[in-house]
XYZ file of C-alpha atoms in Angstrom:
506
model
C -20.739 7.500 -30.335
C -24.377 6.665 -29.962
C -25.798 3.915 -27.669
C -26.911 1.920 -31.266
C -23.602 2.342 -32.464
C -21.625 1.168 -29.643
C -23.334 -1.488 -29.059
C -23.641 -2.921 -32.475
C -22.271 -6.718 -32.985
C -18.917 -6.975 -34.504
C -17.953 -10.545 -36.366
C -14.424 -11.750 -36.168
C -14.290 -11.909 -39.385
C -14.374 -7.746 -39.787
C -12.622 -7.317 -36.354
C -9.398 -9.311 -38.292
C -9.255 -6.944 -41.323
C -7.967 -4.189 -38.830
C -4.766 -5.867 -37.800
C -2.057 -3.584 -38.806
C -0.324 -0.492 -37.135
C -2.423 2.332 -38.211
C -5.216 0.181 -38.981
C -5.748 -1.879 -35.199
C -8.748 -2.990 -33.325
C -8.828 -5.279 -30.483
C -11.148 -6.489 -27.936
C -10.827 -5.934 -24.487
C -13.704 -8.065 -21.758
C -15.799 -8.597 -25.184
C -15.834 -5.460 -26.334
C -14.108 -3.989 -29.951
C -12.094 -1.043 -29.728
C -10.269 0.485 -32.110
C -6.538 1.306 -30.669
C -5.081 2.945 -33.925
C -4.605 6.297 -32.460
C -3.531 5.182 -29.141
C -0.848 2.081 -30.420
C 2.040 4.082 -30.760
C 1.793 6.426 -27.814
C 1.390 3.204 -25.234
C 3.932 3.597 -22.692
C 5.335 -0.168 -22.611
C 5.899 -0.221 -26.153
C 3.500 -1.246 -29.742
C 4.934 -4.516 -30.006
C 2.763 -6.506 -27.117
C -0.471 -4.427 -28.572
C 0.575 -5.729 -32.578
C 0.818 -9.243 -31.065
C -3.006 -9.219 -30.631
C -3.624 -6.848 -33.781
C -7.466 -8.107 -34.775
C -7.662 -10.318 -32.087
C -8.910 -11.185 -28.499
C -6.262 -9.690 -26.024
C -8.217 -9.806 -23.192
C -6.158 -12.492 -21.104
C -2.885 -10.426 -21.780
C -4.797 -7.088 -20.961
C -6.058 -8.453 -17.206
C -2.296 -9.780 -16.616
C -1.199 -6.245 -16.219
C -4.305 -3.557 -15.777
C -7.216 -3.614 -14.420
C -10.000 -3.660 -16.517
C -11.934 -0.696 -15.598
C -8.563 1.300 -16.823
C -9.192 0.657 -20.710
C -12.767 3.104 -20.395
C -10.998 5.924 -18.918
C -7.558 5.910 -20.953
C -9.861 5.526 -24.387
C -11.955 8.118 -25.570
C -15.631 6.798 -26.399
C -15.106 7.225 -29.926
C -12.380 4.206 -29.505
C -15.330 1.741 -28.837
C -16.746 0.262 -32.074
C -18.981 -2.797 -30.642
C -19.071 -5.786 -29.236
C -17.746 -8.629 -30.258
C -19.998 -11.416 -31.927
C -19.888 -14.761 -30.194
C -21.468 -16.593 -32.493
C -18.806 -15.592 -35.063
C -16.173 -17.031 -32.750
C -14.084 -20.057 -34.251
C -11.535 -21.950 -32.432
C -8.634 -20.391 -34.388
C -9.071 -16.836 -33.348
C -9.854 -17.344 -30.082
C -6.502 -19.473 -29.636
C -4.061 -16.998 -28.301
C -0.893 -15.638 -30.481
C 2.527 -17.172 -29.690
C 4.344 -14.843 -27.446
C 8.157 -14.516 -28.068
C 10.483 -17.139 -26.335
C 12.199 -16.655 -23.160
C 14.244 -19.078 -20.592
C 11.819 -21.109 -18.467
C 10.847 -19.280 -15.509
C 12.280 -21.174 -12.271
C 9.452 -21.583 -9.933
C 9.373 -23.593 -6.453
C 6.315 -24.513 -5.144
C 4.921 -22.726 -2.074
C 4.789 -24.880 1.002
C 1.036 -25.365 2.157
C -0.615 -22.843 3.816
C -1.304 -24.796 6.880
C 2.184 -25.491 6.979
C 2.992 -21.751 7.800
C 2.717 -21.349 11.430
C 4.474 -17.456 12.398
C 5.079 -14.275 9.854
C 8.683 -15.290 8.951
C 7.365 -18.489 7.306
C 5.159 -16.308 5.181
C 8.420 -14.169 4.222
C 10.331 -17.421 3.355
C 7.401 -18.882 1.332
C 7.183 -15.516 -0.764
C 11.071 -14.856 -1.533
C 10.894 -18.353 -2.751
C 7.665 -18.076 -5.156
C 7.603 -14.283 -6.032
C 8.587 -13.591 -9.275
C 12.680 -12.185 -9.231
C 10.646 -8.305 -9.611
C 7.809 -8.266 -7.264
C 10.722 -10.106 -4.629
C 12.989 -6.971 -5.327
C 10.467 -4.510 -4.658
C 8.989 -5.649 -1.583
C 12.187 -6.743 0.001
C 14.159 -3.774 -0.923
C 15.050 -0.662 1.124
C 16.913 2.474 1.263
C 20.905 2.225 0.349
C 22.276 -0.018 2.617
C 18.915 -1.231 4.527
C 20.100 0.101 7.902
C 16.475 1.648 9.098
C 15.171 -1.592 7.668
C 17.013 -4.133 9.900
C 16.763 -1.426 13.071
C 12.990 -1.495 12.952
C 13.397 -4.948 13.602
C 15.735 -5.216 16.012
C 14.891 -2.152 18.482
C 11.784 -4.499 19.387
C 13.813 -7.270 19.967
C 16.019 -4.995 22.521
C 13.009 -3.850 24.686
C 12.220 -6.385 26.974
C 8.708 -7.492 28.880
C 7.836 -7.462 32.469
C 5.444 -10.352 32.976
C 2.699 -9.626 36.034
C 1.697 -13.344 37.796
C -1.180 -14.880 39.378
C -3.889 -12.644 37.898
C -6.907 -14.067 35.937
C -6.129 -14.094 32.144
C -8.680 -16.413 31.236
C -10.610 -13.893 29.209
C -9.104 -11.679 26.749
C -10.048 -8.527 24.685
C -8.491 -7.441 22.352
C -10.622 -4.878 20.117
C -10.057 -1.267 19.483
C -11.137 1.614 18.034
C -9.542 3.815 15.431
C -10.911 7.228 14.694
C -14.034 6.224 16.460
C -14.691 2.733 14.649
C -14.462 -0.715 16.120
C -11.930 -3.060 15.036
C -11.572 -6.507 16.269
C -7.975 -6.166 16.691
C -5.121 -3.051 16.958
C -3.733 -4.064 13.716
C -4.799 -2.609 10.343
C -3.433 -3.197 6.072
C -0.719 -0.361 5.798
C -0.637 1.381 2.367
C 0.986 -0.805 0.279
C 1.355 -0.334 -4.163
C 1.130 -2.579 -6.768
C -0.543 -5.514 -5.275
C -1.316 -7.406 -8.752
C 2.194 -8.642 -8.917
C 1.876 -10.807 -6.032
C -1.604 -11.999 -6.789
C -3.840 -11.288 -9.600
C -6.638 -9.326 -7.276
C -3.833 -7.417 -5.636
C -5.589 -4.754 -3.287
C -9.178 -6.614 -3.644
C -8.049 -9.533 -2.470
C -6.319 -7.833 0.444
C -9.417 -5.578 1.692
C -11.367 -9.144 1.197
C -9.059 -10.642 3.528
C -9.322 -7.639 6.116
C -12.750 -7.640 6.162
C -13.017 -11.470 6.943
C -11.169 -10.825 9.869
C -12.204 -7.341 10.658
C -9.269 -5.137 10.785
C -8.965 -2.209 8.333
C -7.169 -1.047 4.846
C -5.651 1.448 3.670
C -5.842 2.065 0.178
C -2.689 3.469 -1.626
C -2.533 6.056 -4.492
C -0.471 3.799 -6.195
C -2.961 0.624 -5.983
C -2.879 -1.342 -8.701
C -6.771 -0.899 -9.303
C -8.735 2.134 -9.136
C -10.805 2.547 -5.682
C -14.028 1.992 -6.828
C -13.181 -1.693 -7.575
C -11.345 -2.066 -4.450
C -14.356 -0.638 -2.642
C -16.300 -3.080 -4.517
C -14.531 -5.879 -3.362
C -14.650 -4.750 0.207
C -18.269 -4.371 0.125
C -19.299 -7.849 -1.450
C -16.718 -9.796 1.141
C -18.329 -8.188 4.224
C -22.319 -8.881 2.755
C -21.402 -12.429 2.235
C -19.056 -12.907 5.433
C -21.446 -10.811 7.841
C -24.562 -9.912 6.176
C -26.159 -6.605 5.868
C -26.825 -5.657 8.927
C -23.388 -4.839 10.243
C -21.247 -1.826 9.492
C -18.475 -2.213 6.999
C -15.156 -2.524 9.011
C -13.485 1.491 7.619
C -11.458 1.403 4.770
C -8.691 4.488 4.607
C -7.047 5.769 1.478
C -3.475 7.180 1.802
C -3.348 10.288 -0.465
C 0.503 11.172 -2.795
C -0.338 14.879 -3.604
C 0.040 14.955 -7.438
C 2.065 17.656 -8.764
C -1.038 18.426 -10.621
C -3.371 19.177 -8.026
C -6.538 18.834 -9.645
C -5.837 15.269 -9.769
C -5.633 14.914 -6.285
C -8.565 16.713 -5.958
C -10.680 14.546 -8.555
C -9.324 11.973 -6.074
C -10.349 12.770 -2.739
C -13.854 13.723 -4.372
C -13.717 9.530 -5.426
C -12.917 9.191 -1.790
C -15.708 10.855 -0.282
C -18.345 9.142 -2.859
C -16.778 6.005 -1.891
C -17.759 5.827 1.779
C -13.635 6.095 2.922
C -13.717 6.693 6.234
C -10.222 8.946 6.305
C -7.149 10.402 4.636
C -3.644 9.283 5.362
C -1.871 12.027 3.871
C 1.989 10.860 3.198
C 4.699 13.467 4.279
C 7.995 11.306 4.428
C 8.339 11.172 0.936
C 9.023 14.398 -0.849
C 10.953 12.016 -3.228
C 11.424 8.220 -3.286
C 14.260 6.694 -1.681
C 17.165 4.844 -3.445
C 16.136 1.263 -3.312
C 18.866 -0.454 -5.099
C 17.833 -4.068 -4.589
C 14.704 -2.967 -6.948
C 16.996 -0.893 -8.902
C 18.956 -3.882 -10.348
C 15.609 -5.930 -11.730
C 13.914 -4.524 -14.802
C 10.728 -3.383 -14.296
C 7.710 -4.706 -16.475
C 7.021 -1.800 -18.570
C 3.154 -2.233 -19.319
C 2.529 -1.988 -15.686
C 0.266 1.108 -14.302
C -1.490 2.569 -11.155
C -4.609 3.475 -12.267
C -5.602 6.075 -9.470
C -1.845 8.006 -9.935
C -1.520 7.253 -14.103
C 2.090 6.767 -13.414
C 3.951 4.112 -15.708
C 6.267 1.603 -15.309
C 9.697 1.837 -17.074
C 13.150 1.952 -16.983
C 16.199 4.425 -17.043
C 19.831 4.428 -16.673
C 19.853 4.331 -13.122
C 17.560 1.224 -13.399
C 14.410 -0.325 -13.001
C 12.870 0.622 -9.362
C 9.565 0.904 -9.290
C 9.099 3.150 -6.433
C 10.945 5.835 -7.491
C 10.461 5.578 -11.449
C 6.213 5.480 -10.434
C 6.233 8.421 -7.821
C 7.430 10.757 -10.126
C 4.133 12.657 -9.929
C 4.442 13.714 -5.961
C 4.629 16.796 -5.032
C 7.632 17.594 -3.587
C 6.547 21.229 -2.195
C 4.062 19.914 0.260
C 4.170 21.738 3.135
C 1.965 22.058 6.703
C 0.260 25.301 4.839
C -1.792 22.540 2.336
C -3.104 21.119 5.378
C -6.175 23.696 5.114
C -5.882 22.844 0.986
C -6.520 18.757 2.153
C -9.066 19.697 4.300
C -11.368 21.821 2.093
C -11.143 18.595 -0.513
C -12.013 16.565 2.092
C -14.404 17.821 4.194
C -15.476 16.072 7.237
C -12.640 13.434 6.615
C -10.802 12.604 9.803
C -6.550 13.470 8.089
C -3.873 11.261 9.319
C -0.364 12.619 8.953
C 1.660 9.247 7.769
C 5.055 9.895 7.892
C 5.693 11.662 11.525
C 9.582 11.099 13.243
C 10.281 13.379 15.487
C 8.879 15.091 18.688
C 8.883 18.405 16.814
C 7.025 17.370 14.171
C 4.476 15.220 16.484
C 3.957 18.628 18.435
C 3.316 20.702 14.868
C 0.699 17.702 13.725
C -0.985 18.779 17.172
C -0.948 22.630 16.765
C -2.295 22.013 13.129
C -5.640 19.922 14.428
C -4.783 16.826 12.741
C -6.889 13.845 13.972
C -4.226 11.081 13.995
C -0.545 10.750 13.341
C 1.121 7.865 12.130
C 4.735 7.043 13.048
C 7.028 5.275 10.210
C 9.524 5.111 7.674
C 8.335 3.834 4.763
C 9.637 -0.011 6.338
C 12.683 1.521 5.630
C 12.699 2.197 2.189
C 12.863 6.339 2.425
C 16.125 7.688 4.306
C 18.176 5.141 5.663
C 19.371 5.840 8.959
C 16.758 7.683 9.802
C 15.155 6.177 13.488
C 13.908 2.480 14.053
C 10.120 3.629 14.877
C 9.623 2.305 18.045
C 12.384 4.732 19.098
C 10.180 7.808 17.776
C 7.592 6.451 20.175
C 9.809 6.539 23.054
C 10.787 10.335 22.220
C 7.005 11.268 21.575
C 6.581 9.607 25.033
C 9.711 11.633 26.670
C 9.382 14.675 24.608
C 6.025 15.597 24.128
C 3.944 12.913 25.557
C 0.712 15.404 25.893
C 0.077 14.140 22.394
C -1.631 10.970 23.244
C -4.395 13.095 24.744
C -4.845 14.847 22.051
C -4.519 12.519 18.645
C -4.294 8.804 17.950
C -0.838 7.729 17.193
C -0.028 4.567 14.503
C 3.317 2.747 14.050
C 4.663 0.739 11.843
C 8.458 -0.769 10.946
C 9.521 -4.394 11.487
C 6.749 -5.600 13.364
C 6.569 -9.509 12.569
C 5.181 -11.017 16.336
C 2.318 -10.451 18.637
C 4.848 -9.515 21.159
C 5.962 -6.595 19.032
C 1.804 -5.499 18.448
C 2.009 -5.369 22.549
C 5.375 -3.631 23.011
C 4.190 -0.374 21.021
C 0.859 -0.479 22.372
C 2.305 -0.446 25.703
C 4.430 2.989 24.587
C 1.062 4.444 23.356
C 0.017 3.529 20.019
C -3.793 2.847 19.202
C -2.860 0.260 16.154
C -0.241 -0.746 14.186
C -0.103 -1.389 10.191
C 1.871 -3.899 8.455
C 2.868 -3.747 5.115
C 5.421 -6.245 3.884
C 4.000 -8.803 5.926
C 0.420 -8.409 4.533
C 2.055 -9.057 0.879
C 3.753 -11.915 1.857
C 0.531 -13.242 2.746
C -1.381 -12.091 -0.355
C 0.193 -14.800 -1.825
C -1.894 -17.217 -0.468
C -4.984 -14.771 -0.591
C -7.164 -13.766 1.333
C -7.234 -17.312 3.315
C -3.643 -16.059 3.833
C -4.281 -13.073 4.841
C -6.875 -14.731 7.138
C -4.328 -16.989 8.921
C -1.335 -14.629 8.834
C -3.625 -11.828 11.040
C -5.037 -14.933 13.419
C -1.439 -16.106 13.917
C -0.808 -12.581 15.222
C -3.453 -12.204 17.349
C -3.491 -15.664 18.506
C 0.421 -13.954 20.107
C -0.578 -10.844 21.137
C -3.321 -13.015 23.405
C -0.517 -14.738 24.526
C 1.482 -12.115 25.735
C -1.246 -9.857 27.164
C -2.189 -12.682 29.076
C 1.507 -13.405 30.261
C 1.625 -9.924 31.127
C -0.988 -10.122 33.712
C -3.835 -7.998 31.293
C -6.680 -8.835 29.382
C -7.613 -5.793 27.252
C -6.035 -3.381 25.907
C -7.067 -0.516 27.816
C -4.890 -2.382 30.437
C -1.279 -1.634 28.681
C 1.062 0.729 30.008
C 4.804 1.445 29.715
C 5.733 -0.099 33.278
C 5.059 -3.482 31.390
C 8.358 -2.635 29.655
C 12.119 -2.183 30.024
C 14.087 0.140 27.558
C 17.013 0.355 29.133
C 18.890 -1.053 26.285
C 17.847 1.520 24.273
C 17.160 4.554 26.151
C 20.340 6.170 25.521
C 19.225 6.450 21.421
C 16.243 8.869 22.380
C 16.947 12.934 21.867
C 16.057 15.048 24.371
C 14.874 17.441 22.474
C 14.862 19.459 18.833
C 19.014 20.774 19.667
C 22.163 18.185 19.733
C 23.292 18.193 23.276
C 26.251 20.054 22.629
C 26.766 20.922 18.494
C 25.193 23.755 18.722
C 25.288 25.996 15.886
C 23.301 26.774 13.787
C 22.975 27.753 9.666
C 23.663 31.078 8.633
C 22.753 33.253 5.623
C 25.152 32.267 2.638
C 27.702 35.298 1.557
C 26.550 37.064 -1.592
C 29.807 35.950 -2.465
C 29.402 32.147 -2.938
């Protein structure tokens, strides 16, 4: 369609003689399209698209997508003008009725200055969130077992304070993959953001900036990364000007089945200014997370970047596993070389590491980083509390730390926590759940939630005797409690066979 065309004004009156199903145009952010072809193949259904048949659906459109998504899932022939404003009477721009439903029960969130450690940021959220974006965040694999051990294998390694040494002064920036951070904490890959707040993932990398820690961008984001990029880059001009550096944003990379969308992707990354790849390899296929299971999902919502579509199915309504259905599940350490030809120059970040074995092969294969977790808990239940993995990469093969960065996350919720896997080697941890729980408040949550971290890892460096982090070391800790939990090594110390070839006759 030619510039003229497109751009031609459209009155409300014509824009309301297309109101029917094969006869529909709507605008979208003032613009007219024409959605006739596209009505009945949209995944959550025709009905919420006939509601706004000839009419402004513009409010119900940002609710759900982002709205960058309409240009790319609507061929250019689908835009007939812009709308008219002079043509605009108070009757059409008044919304339609939507159909009835029970009052949604809402408590108010308790003031943000009210809020004083993470677990009052947790409380406030279960208590506000919508019944949904609760389930999902909140939910884990089966029976939550890896979820609560996170937790508690913190709580069971215990500090040795060092006295009478001069704390007054404390550091605590970092660097990860050679750029400064004001703090060993960065945004772990999180999805979906827009159900906890309408900027979802821009409003997060706003926050981070502000108090200069990084993000990492998901696949599954709930806006495509040049508008999360966008975001990122106007919060750091107007917090710190333009003569600064822009604190790193990562992106954490699902490979799609179809690998020319990944590909497509990582070439968005590299325009982008993304300063590395997180490359998930704990899940092949999405865990069983049956708290999110039980709660319908709301079936107009999308990920942009991934195109995967809300729905849901006889086993339920998760949106983890009914949205990752594009991964690849044949990923293997061969498409290491594939990642790094689509990504030249990128430092790659294995996310997903558990073992010693596995820490050793990330080594062998160059890899600039690994990153120790288990998906909070919501992949393979049972599987090790993550501190735990540190300890083994420490007993096991602790030549590593020379030779990559190491990240953790899992059930880290104090400053004392931040210090405790420091201490066993890790340059920075992430934090997922907790940076959603204070999305809710924004980024001026986001801003308090890091501060009240830091303001306790201060706190306990400077009860331990240190005052930067190159100070930490593992004699500032006592494991003994859990010790006996860390392998040895790749065999069990005394099953020890091993699989053989199956009979031709099974």
């Amino acid at each position: 369609m030619g510039v003229g065309q497109a751009e031609r004004l459209v009155s409300v009156d014509e824009i309301s003689c297309h109101s029917s199903l094969d006869d529909l145009w709507l605008v979208v952010d003032g613009v007219v399209y024409d959605f006739s072809k596209f009505v009945r193949q949209h995944p959550g259904g025709a009905d919420i698209i006939l509601q706004y048949a000839g009419r402004d659906a513009t409010a119900a459109y940002t609710e759900v997508h982002s709205l960058s998504l309409i240009k790319t899932e609507l061929s250019a022939s689908s835009r007939i003008g812009v709308l008219d404003q002079a043509t605009v009477t108070q009757k059409w721009a008044k919304p339609p009725p939507r159909a009835t439903a029970p009052p949604k029960q809402t408590v108010a969130k308790p003031p943000l200055g009210s809020l004083i450690n993470a677990r009052d940021f947790e409380l406030a959220a279960e208590t506000s969130f919508s019944p949904k974006a609760w389930a999902f965040v909140s939910s884990a694999a089966t029976d939550c077992l890896t979820k609560e051990r996170n937790g508690a294998a913190y709580n069971d390694t215990v500090l040795r304070p060092r006295v009478l040494r001069d704390v007054r002064n404390v550091d605590i920036s970092t660097t990860m993959l050679g750029h400064r951070v004001k703090a060993p904490i960065f945004c772990a890959p999180t999805s979906m953001g827009r159900i906890f707040h309408p900027e979802g993932e821009r409003e997060l990398g706003r926050g981070c900036q502000r108090m200069g820690i990084p993000q990492c961008v998901s696949t599954s984001c709930s806006y495509p990364l040049p508008e999360v990029m966008d975001a990122v880059e106007e919060e750091h001009k107007a917090v710190s000007g333009s003569g600064s550096s822009l604190i790193p944003v990562f992106f954490q990379l699902y490979v799609d089945k179809d690998r020319r969308k990944s590909e497509r992707l990582l070439q968005m990354v590299r325009e982008r200014g993304v300063k590395a790849v997180f490359l998930t390899i704990d899940a092949p296929v999405i865990g069983k997370r049956e708290a999110d299971e039980r709660v319908r999902s709301d079936e107009s919502l999308t990920a942009p970047m991934s195109g995967a579509q809300a729905k849901n199915d006889k086993k339920g309504g998760a949106l983890g596993r009914l949205m990752g259905s594009f991964i690849d599940a044949s990923l293997t350490w061969e498409d290491i070389s594939w990642l790094r030809k689509h990504a030249p120059g990128l430092p790659i970040v294995l996310k997903g590491v558990q073992t010693a074995m596995d820490a050793v092969k990330a080594m062998e294969v160059g890899v600039d980083a690994i990153y120790i977790t288990n998906h909070g808990g919501r992949s393979l239940d049972t599987a090790p509390a993550t501190i735990l993995v540190l300890l083994e990469l420490q007993k096991c093969c602790p030549q590593i730390f020379d030779k990559m960065e190491v990240y953790i996350d899992g059930g880290i919720t104090r400053g004392t926590d931040i210090f405790k896997a420091l201490c066993l080697g890790a340059r920075a941890v992430g934090i997922g759940r907790g940076m959603l729980f204070a999305l809710n408040y924004g980024k001026e949550g986001i801003e308090q939630f890091i501060n009240i971290l830091t303001d306790e890892l201060v706190t306990t460096m400077q009860m331990c005797g240190i005052t930067s982090l190159d100070q930490v070391h593992p004699g500032l800790l006592h494991t003994g409690a859990v010790d006996h939990l860390i392998p040895g090594g790749e065999e069990h110390p005394y099953a020890k066979w091993r699989p053989k070839s199956r009979s031709s006759r099974l």
